[in-house]
CSV table of C-alpha atoms in Angstrom, one decimal:
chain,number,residue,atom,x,y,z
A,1,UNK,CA,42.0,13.2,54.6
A,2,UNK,CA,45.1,12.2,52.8
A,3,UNK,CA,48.3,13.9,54.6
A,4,UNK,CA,50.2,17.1,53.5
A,5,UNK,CA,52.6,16.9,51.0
A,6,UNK,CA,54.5,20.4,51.3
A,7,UNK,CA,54.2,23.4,53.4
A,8,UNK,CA,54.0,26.6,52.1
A,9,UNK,CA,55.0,29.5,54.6
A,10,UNK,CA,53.8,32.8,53.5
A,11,UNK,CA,53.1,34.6,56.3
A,12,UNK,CA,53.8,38.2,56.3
A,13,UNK,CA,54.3,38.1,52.3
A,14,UNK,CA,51.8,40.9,50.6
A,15,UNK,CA,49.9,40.6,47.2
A,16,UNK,CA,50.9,38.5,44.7
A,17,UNK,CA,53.4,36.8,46.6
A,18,UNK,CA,51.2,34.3,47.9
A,19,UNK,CA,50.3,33.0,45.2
A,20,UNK,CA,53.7,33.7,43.2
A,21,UNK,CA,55.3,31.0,45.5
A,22,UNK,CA,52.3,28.7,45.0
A,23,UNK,CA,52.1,28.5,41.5
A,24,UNK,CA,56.2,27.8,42.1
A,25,UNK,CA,55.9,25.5,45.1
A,26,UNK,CA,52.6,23.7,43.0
A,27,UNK,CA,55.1,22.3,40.6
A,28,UNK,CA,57.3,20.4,42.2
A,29,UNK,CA,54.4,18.3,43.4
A,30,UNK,CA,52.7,15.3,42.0
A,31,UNK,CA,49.4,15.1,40.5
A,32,UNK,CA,46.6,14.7,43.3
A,33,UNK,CA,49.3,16.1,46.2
A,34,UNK,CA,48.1,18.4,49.2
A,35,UNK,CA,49.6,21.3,49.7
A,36,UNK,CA,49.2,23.7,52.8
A,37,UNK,CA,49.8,27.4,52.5
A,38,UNK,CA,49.7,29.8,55.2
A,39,UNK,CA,49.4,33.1,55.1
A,40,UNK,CA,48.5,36.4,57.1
A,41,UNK,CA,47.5,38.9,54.3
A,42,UNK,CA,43.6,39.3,53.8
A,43,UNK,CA,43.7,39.7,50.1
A,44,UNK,CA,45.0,35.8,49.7
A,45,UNK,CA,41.2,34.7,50.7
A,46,UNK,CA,39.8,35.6,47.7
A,47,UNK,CA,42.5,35.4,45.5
A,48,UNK,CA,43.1,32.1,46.4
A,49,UNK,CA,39.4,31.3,45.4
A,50,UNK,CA,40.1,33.2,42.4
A,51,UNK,CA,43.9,31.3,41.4
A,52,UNK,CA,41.9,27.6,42.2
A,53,UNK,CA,39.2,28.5,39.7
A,54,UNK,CA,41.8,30.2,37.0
A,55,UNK,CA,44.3,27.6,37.3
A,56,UNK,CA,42.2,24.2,37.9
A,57,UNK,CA,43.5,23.1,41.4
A,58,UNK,CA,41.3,22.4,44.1
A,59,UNK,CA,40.9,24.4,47.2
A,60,UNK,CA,40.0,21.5,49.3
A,61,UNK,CA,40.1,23.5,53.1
A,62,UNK,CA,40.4,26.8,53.9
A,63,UNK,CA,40.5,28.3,57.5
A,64,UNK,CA,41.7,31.0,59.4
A,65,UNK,CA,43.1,31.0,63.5
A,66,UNK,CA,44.4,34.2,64.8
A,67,UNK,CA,45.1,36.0,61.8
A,68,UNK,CA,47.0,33.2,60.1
A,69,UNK,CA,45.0,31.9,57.2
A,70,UNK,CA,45.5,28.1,56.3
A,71,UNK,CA,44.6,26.9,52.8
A,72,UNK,CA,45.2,23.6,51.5
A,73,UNK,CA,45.5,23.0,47.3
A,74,UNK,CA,45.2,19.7,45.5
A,75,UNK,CA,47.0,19.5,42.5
A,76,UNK,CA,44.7,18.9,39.7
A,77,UNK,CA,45.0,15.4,38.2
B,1,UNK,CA,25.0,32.4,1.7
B,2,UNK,CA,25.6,29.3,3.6
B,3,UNK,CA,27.7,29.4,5.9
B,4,UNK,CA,29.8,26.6,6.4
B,5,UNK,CA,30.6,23.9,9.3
B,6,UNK,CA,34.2,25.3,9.6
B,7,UNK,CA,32.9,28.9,10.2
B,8,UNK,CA,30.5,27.8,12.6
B,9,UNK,CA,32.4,26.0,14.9
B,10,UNK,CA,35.2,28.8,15.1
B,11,UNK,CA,32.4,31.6,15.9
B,12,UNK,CA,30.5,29.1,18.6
B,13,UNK,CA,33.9,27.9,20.0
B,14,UNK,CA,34.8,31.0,22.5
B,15,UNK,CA,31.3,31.1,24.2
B,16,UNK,CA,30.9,26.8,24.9
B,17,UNK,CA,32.6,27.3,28.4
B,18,UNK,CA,30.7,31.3,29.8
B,19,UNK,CA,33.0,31.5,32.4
B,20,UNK,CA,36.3,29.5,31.4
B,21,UNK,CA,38.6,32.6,32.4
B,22,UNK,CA,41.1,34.1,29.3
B,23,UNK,CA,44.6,32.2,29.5
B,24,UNK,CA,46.6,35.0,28.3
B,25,UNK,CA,47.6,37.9,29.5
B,26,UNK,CA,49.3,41.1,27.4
B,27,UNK,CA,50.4,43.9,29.1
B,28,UNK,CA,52.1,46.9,27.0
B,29,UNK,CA,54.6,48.4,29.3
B,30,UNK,CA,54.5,52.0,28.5
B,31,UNK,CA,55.6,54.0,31.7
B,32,UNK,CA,58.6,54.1,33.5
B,33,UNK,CA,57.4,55.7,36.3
B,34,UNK,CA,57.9,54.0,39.5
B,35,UNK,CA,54.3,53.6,40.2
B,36,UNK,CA,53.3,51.7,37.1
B,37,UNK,CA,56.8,49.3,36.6
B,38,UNK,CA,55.2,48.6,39.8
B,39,UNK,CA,51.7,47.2,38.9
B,40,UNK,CA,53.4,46.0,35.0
B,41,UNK,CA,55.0,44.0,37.4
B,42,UNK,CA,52.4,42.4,39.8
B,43,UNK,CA,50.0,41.6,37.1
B,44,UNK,CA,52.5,40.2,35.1
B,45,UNK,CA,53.9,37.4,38.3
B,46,UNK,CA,49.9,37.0,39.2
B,47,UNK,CA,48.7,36.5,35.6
B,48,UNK,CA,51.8,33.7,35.3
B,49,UNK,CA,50.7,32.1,38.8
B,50,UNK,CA,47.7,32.0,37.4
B,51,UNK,CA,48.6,29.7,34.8
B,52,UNK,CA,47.8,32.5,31.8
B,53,UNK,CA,50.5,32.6,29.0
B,54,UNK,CA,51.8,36.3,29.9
B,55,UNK,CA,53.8,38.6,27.8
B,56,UNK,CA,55.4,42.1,28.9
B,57,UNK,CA,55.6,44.7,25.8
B,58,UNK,CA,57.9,47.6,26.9
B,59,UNK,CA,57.3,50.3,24.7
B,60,UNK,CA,58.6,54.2,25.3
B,61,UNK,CA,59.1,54.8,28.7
B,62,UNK,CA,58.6,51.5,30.1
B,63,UNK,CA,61.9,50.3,28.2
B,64,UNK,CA,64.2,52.5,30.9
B,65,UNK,CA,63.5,49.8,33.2
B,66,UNK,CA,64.6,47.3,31.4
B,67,UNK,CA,68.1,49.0,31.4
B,68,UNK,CA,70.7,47.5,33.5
B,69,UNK,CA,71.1,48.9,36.6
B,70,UNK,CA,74.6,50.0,36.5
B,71,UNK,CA,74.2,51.7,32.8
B,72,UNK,CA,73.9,55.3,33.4
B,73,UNK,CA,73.8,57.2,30.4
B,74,UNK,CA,72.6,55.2,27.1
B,75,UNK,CA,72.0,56.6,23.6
B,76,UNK,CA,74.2,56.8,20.4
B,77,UNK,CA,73.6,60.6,20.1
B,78,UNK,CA,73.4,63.6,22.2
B,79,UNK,CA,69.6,63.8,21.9
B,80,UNK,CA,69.3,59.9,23.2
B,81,UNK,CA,72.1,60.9,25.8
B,82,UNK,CA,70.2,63.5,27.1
B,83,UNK,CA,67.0,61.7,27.9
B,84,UNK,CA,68.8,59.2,29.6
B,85,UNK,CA,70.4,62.2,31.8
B,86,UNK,CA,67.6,63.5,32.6
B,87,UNK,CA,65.4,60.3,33.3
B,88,UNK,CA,68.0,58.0,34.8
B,89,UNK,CA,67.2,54.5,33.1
B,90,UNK,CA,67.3,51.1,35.1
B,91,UNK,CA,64.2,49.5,37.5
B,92,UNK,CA,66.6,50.7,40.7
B,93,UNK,CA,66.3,54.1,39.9
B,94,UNK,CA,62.9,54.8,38.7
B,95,UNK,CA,60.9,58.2,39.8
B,96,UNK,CA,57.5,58.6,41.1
B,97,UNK,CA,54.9,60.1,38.3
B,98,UNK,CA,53.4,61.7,41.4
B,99,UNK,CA,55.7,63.2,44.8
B,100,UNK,CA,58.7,62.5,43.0
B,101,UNK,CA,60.4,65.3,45.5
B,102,UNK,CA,63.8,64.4,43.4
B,103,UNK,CA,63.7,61.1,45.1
B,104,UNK,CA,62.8,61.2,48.2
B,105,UNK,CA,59.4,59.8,47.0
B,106,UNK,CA,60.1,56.6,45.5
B,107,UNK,CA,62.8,56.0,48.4
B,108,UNK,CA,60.1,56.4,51.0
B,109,UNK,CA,57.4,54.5,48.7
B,110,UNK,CA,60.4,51.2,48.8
B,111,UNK,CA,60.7,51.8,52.4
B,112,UNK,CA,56.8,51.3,53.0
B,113,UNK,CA,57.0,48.2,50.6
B,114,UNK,CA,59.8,46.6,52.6
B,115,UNK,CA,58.1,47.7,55.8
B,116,UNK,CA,54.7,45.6,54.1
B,117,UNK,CA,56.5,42.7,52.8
B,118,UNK,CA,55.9,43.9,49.1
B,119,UNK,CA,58.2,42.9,46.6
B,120,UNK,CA,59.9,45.7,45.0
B,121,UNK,CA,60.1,46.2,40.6
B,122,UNK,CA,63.3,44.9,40.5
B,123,UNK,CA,62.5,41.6,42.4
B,124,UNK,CA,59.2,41.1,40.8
B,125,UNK,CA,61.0,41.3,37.8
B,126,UNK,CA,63.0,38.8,38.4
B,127,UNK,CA,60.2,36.6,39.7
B,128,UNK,CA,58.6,37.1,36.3
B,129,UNK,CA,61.8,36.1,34.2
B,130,UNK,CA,61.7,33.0,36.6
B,131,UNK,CA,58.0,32.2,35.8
B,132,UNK,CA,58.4,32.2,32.1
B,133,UNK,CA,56.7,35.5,30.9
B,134,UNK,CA,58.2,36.8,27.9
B,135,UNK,CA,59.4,40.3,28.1
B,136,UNK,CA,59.3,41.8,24.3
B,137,UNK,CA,61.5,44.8,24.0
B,138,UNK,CA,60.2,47.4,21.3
B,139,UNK,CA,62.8,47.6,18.5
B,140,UNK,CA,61.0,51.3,17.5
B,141,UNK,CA,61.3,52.6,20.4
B,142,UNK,CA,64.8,51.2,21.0
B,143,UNK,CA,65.6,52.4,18.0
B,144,UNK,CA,64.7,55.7,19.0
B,145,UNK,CA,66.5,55.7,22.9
B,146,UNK,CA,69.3,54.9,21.4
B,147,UNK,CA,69.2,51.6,23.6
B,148,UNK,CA,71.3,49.1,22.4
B,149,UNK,CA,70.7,45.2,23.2
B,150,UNK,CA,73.4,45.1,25.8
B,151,UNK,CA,72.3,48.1,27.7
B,152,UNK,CA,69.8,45.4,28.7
B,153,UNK,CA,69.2,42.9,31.1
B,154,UNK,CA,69.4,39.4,30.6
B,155,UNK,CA,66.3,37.2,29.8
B,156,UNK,CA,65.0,39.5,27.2
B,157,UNK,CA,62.9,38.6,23.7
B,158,UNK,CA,63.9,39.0,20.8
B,159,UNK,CA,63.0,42.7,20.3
B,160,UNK,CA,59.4,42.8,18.3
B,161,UNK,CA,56.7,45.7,16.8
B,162,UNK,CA,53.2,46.2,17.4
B,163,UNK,CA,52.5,43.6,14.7
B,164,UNK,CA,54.1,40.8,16.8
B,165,UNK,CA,52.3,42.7,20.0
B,166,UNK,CA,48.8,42.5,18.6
B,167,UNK,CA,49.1,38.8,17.0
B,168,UNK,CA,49.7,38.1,20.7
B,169,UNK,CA,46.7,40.2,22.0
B,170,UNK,CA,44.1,38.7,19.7
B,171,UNK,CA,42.4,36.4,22.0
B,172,UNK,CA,43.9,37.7,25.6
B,173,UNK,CA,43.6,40.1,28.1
B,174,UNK,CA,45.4,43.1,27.2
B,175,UNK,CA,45.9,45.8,29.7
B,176,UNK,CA,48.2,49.3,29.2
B,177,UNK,CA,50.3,50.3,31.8
């Protein structure tokens, strides 16, 4: 497993923030780059599964640990 | 008739991928109302994370919130210069289609968004000028407020018709809000 390129901190942020700042924070990565979200609102699960598909990333991990929800994104290539 | 190879591959092209999702999004903004600004906005900033070419139409109503904030009364003529009295244009200062209870509605709904983390119109706006939708003012209904270009914000279109709106809906999503 290749190492984390950026940390996204959403936590707290409601619908469609999450994945607002992730399409922002997405950019200013390379091709192939990790990047780690985390986020407390329930809705991200599936609309991260939904923005991966849409947009062409990959959702490479997802997890959740006391009400935090992890997600890691590869950049698509 | 035959039919030729041209034709062909133009009807065959949108099914060769079932489940490649649309990537673009119209929505005609039609409502000022608080509580659809609201959702213009969300799907607009979602649609653009989601990589979809999004465009905003604001058309009646939904023009009012694309007046600047500090513009009170807009129109040429007393008719125009009513409306605006009477529905106070700007995204800050939008009322509730439902428990408007002469504001105390929408300043209650803003005070459960902050309390939720939700952004409110005016930032998602904002967000969506930042993420490259278009926002295409209607020129008719402009026309017919009374609004002039600089009674609006910065970051605009140029303003279009329904012509320009429905060359742009052909192959996307269109939703009316």
């Amino acid at each position: 497993m290749s190492a984390v390129a950026k940390t996204l901190d959403v936590k707290g942020l409601n619908c469609p923030l999450p994945i607002v700042k992730t399409a922002q924070a997405i950019k200013e990565l390379a091709a192939g780059d990790l990047l780690e979200i985390l986020a407390t609102d329930p809705g991200a699960v599936p609309d991260f599964n939904a923005w991966t598909k849409s947009t062409g990333n990959e959702l490479v991990e997802q997890s959740e640990e006391a009400g935090v929800y992890r997600f890691v994104v590869k950049k698509k290539g | 008739m035959a039919t030729s190879e041209a034709e062909v591959e133009t009807k065959v092209a949108p099914h060769e991928h079932d489940h490649a999702p649309h990537k673009k999004l119209v929505i005609i903004a039609w409502s000022g109302d608080l509580d659809k600004v609201w959702p213009q906005m969300i799907m607009a900033t979602a649609g653009a994370a989601m990589g979809m070419e999004t465009t905003l139409f604001f058309t009646f109503w939904g023009l009012f919130a694309l007046v600047k904030d500090e513009k009170r009364i807009t129109g040429e003529n007393w008719m125009q210069r009513m409306v605006s009295m009477m529905d106070r244009p700007g995204i800050d200062h939008l009322a509730l289609g439902k428990m408007n209870f002469a504001g105390a509605g929408p300043a209650m709904m803003k005070h459960l968004a902050k309390d939720h983390n939700i952004a409110s119109p005016s930032e998602m706006l904002q967000m969506a000028v930042d993420l490259g939708v278009k926002l295409v003012p209607c020129q008719m209904s402009m026309d017919m407020l009374g609004l002039k270009r600089e009674d609006l914000i910065d970051g605009l279109g140029e303003p279009a018709g329904a012509a320009t709106m429905l060359m742009e809906a052909q192959d996307a999503i269109t939703l009316f809000i």
